[in-house]
CSV table of C-alpha atoms in Angstrom, one decimal:
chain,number,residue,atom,x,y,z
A,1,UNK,CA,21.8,11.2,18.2
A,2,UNK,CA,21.2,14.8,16.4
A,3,UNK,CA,19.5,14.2,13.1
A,4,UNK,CA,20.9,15.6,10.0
A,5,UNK,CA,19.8,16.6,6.5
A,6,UNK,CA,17.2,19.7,5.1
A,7,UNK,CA,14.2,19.0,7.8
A,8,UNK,CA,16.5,19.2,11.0
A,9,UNK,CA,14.9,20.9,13.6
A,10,UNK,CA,10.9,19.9,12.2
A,11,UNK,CA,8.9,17.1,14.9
A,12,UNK,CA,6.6,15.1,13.5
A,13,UNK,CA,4.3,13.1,15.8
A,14,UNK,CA,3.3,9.6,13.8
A,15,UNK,CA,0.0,7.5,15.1
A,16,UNK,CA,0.1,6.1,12.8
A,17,UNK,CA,0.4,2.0,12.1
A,18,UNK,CA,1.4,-0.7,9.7
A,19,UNK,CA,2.8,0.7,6.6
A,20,UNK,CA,1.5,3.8,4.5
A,21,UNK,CA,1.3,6.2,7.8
A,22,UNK,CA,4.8,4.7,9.5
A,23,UNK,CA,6.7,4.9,6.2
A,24,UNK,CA,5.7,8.3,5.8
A,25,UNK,CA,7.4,8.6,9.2
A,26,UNK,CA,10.4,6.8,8.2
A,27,UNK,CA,10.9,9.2,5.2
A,28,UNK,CA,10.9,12.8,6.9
A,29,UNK,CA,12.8,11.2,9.7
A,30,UNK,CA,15.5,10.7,6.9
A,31,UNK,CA,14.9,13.5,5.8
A,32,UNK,CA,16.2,14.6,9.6
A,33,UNK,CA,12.8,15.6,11.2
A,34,UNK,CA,12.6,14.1,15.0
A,35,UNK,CA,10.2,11.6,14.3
A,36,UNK,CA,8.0,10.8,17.3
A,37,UNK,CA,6.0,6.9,17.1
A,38,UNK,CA,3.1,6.8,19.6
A,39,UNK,CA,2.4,2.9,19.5
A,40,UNK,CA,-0.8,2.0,21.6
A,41,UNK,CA,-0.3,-0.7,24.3
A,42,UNK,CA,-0.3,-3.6,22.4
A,43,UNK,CA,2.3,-2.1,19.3
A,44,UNK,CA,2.3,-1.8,15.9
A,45,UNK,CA,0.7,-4.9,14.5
A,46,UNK,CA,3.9,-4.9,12.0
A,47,UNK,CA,6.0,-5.9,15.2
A,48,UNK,CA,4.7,-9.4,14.7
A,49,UNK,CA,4.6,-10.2,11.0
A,50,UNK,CA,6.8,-12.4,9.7
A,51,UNK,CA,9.5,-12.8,8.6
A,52,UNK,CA,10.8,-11.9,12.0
A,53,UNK,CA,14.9,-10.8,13.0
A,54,UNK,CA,15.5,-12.3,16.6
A,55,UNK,CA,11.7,-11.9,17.7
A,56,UNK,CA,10.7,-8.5,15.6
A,57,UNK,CA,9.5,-8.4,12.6
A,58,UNK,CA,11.6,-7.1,9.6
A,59,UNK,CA,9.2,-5.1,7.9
A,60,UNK,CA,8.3,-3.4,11.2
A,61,UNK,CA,12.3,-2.4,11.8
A,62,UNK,CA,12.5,-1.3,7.7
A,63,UNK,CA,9.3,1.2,8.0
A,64,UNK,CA,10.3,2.5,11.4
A,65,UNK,CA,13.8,4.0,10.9
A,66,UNK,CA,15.0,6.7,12.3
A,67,UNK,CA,12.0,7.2,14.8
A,68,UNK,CA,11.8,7.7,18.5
A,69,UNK,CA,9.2,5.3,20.4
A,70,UNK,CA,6.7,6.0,23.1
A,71,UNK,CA,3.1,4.3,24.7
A,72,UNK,CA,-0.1,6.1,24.7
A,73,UNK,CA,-4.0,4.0,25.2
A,74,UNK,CA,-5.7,6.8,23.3
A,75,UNK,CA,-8.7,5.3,25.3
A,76,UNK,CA,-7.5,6.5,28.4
A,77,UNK,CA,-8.1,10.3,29.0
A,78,UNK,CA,-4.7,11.0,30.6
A,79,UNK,CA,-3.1,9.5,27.5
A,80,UNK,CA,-5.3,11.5,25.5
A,81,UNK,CA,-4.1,14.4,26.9
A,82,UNK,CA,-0.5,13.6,26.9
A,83,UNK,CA,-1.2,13.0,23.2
A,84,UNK,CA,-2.4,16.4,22.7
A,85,UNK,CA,0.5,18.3,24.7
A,86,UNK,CA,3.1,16.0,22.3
A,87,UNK,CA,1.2,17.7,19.5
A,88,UNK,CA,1.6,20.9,20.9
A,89,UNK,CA,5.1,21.1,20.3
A,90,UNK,CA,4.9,19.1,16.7
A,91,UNK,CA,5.0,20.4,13.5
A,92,UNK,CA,3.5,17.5,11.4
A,93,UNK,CA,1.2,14.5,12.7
A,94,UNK,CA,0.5,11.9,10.9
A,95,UNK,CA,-2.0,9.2,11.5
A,96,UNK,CA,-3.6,6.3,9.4
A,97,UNK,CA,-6.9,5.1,11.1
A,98,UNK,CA,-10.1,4.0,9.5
A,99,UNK,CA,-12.6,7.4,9.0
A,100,UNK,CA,-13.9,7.7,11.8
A,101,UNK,CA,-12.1,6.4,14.3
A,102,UNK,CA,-9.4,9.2,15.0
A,103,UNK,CA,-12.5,11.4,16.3
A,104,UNK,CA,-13.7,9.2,18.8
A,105,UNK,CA,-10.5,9.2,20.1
A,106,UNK,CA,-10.2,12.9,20.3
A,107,UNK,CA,-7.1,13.5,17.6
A,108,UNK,CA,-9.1,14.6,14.7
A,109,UNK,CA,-7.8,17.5,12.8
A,110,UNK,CA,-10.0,20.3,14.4
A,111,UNK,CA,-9.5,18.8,18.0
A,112,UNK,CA,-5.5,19.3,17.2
A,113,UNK,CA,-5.6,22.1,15.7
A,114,UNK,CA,-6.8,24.2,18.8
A,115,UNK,CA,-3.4,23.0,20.6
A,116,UNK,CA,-1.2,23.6,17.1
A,117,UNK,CA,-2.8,25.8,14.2
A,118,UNK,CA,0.3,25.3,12.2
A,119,UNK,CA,0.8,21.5,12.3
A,120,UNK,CA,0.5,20.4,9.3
A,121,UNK,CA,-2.1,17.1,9.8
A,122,UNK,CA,-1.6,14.4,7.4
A,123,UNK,CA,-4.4,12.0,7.3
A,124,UNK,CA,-4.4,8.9,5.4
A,125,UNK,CA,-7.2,6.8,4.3
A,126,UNK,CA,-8.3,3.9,2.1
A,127,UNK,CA,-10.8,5.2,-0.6
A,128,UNK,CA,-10.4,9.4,0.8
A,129,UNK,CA,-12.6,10.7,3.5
A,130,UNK,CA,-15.9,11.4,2.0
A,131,UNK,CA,-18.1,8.9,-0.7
A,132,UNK,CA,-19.7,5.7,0.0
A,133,UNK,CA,-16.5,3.6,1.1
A,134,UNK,CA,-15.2,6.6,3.0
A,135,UNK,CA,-14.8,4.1,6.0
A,136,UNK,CA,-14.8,1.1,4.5
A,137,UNK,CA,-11.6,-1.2,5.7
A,138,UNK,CA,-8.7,-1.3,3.2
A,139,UNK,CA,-5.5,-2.9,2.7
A,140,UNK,CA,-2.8,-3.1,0.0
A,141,UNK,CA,-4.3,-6.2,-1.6
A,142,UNK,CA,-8.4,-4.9,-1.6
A,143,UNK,CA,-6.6,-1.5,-3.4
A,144,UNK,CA,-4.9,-3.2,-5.9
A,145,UNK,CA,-7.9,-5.3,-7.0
A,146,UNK,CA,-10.5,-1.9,-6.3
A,147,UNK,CA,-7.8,0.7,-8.1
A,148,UNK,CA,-7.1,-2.0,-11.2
A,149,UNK,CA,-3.3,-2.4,-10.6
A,150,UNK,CA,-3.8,-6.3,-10.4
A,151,UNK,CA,-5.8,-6.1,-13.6
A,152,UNK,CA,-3.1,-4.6,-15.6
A,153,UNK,CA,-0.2,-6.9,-14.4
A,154,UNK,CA,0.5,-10.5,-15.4
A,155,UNK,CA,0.7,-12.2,-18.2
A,156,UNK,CA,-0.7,-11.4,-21.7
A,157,UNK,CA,-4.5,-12.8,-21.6
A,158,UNK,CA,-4.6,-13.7,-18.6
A,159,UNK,CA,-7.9,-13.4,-16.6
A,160,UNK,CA,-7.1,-12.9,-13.6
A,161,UNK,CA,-5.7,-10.4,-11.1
A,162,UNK,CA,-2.0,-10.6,-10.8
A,163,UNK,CA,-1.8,-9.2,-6.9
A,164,UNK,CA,2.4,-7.7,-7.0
A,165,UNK,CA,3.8,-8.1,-3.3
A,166,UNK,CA,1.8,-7.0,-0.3
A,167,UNK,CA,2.6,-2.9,0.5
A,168,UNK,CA,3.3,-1.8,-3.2
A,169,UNK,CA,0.5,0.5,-2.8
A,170,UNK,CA,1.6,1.2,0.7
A,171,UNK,CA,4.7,2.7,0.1
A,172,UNK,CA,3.0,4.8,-3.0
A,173,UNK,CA,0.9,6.3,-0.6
A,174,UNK,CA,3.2,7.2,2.0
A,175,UNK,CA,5.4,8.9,-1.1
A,176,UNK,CA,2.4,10.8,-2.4
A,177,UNK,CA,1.6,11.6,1.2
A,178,UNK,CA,5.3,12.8,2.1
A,179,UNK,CA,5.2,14.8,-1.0
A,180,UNK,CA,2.1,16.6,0.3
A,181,UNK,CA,3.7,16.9,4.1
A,182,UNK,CA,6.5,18.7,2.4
A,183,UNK,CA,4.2,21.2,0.0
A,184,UNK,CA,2.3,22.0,3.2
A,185,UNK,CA,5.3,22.7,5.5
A,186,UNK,CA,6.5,25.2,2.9
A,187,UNK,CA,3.5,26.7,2.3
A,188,UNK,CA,3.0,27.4,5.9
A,189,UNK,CA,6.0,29.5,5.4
A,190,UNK,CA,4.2,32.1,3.8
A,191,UNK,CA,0.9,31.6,5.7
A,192,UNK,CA,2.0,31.2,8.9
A,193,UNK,CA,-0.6,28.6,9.7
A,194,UNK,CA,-1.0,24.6,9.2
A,195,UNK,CA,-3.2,22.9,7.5
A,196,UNK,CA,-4.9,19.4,7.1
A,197,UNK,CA,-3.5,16.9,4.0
A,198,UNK,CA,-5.6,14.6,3.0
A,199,UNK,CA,-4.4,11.4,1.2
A,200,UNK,CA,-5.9,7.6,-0.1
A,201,UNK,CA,-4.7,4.8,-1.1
A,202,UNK,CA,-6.5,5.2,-3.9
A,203,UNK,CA,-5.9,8.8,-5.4
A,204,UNK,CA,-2.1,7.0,-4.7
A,205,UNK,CA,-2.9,4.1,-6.5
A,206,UNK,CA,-3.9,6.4,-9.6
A,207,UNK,CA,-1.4,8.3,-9.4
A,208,UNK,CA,1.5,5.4,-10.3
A,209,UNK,CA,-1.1,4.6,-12.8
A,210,UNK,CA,-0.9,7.9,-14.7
A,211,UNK,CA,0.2,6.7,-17.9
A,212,UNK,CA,-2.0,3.5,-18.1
A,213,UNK,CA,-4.7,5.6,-17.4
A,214,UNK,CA,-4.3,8.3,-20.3
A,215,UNK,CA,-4.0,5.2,-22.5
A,216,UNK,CA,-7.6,4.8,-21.6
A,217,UNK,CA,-8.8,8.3,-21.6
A,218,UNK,CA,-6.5,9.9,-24.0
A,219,UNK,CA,-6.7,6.7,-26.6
A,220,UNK,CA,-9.5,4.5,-25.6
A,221,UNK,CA,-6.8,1.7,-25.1
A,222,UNK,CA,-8.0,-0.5,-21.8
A,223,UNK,CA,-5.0,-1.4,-19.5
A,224,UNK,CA,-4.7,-5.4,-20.1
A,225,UNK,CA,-2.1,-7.5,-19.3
A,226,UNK,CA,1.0,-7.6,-21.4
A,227,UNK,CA,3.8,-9.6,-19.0
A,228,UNK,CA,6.7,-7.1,-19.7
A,229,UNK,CA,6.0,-5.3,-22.5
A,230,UNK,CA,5.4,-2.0,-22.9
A,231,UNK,CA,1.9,-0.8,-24.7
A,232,UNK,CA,3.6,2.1,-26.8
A,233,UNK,CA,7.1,0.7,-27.8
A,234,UNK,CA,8.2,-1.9,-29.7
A,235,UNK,CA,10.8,-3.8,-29.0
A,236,UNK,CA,10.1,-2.6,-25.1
A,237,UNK,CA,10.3,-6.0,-22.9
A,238,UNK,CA,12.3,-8.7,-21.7
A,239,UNK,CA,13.4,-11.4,-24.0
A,240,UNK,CA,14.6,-15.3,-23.1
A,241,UNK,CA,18.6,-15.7,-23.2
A,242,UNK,CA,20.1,-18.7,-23.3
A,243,UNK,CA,20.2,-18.5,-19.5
A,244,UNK,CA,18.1,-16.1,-18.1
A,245,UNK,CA,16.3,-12.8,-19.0
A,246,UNK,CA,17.3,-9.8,-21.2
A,247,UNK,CA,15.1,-6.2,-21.0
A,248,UNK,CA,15.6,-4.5,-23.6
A,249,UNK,CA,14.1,-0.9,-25.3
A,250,UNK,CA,14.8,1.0,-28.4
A,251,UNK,CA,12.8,4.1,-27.8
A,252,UNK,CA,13.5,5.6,-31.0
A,253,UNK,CA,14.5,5.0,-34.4
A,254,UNK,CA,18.3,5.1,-33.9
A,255,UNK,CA,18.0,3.0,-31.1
A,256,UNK,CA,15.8,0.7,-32.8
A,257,UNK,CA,18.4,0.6,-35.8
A,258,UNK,CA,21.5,-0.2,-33.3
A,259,UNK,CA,19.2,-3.4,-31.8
A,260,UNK,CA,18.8,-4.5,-35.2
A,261,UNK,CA,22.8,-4.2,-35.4
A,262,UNK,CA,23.3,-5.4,-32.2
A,263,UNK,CA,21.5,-8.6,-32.7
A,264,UNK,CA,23.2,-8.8,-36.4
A,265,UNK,CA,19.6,-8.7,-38.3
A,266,UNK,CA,20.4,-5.7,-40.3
A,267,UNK,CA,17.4,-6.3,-42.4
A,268,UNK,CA,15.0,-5.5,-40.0
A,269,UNK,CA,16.4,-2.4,-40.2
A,270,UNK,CA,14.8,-2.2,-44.0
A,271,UNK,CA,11.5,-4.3,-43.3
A,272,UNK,CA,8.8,-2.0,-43.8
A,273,UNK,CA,6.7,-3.4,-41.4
A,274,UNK,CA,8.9,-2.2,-38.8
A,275,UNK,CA,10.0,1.3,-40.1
A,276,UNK,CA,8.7,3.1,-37.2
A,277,UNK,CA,7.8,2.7,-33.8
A,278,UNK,CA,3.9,2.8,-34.8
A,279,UNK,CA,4.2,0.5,-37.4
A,280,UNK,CA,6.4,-1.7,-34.9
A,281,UNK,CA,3.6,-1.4,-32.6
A,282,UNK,CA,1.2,-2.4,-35.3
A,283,UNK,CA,3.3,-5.3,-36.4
A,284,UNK,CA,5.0,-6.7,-32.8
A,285,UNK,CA,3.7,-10.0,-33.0
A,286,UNK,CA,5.9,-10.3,-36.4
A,287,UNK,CA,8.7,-8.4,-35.2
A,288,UNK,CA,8.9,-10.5,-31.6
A,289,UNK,CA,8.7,-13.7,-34.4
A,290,UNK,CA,11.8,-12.7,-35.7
A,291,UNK,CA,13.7,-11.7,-33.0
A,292,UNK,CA,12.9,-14.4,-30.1
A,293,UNK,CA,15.1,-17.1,-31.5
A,294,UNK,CA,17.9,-14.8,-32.1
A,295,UNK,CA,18.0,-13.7,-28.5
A,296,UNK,CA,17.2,-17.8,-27.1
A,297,UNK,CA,21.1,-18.8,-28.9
A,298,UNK,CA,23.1,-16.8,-26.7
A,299,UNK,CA,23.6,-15.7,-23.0
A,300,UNK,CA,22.2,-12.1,-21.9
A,301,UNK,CA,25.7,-11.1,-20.7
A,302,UNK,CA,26.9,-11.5,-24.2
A,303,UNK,CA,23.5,-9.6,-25.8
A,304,UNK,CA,23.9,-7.1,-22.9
A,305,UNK,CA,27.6,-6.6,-24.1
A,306,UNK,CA,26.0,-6.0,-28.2
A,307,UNK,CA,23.4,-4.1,-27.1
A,308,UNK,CA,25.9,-1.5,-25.0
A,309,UNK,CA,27.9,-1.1,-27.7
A,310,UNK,CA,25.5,-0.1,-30.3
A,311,UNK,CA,23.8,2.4,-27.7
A,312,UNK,CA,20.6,0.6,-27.1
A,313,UNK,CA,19.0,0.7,-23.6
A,314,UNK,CA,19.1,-2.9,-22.0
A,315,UNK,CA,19.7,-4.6,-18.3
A,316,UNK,CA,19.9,-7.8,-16.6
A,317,UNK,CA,16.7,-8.8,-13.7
A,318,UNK,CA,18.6,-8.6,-10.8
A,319,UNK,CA,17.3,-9.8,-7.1
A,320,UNK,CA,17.4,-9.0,-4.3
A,321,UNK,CA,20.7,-11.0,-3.5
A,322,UNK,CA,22.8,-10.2,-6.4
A,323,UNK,CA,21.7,-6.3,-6.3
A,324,UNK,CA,22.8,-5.7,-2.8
A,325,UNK,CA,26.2,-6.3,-3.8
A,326,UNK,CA,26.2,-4.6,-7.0
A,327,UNK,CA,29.3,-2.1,-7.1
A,328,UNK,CA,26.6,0.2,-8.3
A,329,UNK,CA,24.4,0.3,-5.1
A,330,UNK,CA,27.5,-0.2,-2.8
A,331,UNK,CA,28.9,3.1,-4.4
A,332,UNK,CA,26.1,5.0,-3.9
A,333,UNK,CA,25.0,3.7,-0.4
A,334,UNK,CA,21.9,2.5,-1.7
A,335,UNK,CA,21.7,-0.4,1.0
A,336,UNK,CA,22.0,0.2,4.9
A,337,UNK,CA,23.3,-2.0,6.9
A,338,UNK,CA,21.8,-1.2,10.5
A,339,UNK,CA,23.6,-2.3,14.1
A,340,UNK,CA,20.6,-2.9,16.4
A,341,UNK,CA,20.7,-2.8,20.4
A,342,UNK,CA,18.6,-6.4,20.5
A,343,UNK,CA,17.7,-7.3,16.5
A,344,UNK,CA,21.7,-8.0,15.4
A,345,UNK,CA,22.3,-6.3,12.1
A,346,UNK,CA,19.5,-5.1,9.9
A,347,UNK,CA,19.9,-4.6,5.8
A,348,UNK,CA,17.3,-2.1,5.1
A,349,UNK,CA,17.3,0.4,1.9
A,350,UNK,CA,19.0,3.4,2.3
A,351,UNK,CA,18.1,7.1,2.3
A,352,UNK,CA,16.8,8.0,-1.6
A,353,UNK,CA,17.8,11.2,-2.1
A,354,UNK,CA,21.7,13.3,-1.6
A,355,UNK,CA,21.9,16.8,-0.2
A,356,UNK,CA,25.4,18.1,-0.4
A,357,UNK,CA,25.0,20.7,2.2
A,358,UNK,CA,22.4,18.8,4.3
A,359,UNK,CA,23.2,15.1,3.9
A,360,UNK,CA,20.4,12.6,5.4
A,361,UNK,CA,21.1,9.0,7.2
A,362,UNK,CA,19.0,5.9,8.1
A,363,UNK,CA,19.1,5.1,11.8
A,364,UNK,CA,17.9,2.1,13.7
A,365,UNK,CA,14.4,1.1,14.8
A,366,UNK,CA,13.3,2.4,18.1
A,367,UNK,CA,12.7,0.1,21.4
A,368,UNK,CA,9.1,-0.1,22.2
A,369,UNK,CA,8.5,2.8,24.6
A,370,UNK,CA,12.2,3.2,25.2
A,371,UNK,CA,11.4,7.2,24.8
């Protein structure tokens, strides 16, 4: 099938395995590059880990959309070479091995570059390529502990970590790192030549941290754990319906002056403890005093219904389940629903961006080796 959207045209060779190199992959194939996936003998390890769809496993079909498949033992010199004639004719390769090991193997950045000198080399790491854990073993859990992402999350006072779901980090990564393939590719533009991109987990991690982290640097206020509320607003959190969860934020004093109308306690309104966001801030432990009872007498579709009609930012906690179906995410194709050759049908998340001239699609997993 002839790929579509703004990168049409582009090859990208991906070594790359598990999640942060292959979702990279996944993204500038929807973004309409040929993707090529050079799996060693015994695959991707994702292949296997469950949950599994009919023998494969999910999370290997989701990060391997829109991808052509082939076979290479980098350990074999024939295959090594073959390797290096694919890259030849690439524009971007991307590969995710432990520092190190890519230039045993031959398929380090200056060994490619005498085939290619514009590919555009994306190299991903753990903890970067140079320091003390420069090849130290990494995956999503170790970064969230070693970044302190599990630190900030959980509930307020709580001790210890609260780890989110295995390949957060990954994906960051692999959008930091498509991010870069993208600057390069346009940069080479004007240049004419390639380049090598450099990306960690960890610069990654920081990165979705930005704002935590100028807490601490700009304000000398440590992350900590504070469930769902936010460290700057007040009220900026989810609150206990009758039935389930409300979120809710007033981000500024009209908005905090429709909640108080929306949840009929006009006098908060005139409480001088709560006349601006800093005092809220100051005061929140009052102010959520006050307002948790109010919110614990009645169901959050009926506060979601108050709090739209004064203006005032709010939203159920959907699932997975109940979101899929959402007229919302229907309408804008949010959710792909992929006919396999072998796997039966496949729900995967569709492409995130829309090019009106250029218009991108999500495509099924390859075959192993089928190319």
């Amino acid at each position: 099938m002839k790929s579509t959207g703004p990168l049409a045209g582009m090859r990208v060779m991906d070594v790359s395995i598990m999640a942060a190199g292959p979702w990279t992959g996944a993204l500038l194939g929807m973004l309409g590059a040929e993707v090529i996936k050079v799996e060693p003998p015994a695959g991707d390890g994702t292949r296997w880990v469950a949950p599994t769809q009919r023998g494969m496993g999910t999370n290997f079909m989701a990060m391997n959309v829109n991808k052509r498949d082939i076979v290479l033992d980098f350990k074999k010199p024939e295959d090594r070479a073959s390797a290096l004639e694919l890259a030849a004719t690439c524009d971007v390769f991307i590969q995710n091995f432990r520092v190190g090991v890519i230039e045993r193997l031959g398929l380090d950045y200056e060994s490619v570059r005498r085939v290619n000198p514009r590919l555009v080399y994306c190299a991903i790491s753990g903890f970067g390529e140079t320091g003390p854990l420069a090849k130290a073993g990494c995956a999503d859990y170790i970064m969230q502990a070693y970044s302190g992402f599990a630190r900030a999350n959980g509930a307020p006072g709580e001790e210890l970590e609260a780890f989110r779901f295995t390949g957060f980090l990954d994906l960051a990564t692999a959008s930091v790192a498509t991010e870069a393939v993208l600057a390069a590719l346009l940069e080479r533009e004007s240049s004419g030549e390639g380049q090598k991109v450099e990306v960690s987990m960890l610069e990654a991690a920081f990165e979705i941290q930005f704002t935590r982290i100028a807490e601490l640097l700009g304000a000398g206020l440590a992350p900590h754990p504070r469930g769902s509320e936010s460290p700057g607003i007040v009220p900026d959190r989810a609150y206990q319906a009758l039935d389930q969860e409300i979120f809710v934020t007033a981000h500024d004093d009209a908005e905090w002056a429709g909640f108080c109308r929306a949840i009929e306690r006009t006098e908060l309104a005139r409480d001088a403890r709560f006349a601006t966001n800093r005092l809220r801030v100051e005061h929140r432990a009052a102010l959520h005093a006050e307002v948790e009872p109010v919110f614990r007498a009645r169901p959050a579709i009926w506060w979601l219904r108050a709090l739209q009609r004064e203006g005032v930012p709010c939203g159920l906690a959907h699932n997975f389940e109940t979101f899929r179906h959402h007229q919302q995410v229907v309408a804008n194709d949010m959710i792909a629903a992929l006919a396999t050759r072998d796997w039966g049908t496949v729900a995967v998340a569709g492409v995130p961006w829309h090019f009106s001239q250029t218009p991108c699609t999500v495509r099924e997993p390859p075959r192993p080796g089928e190319d």
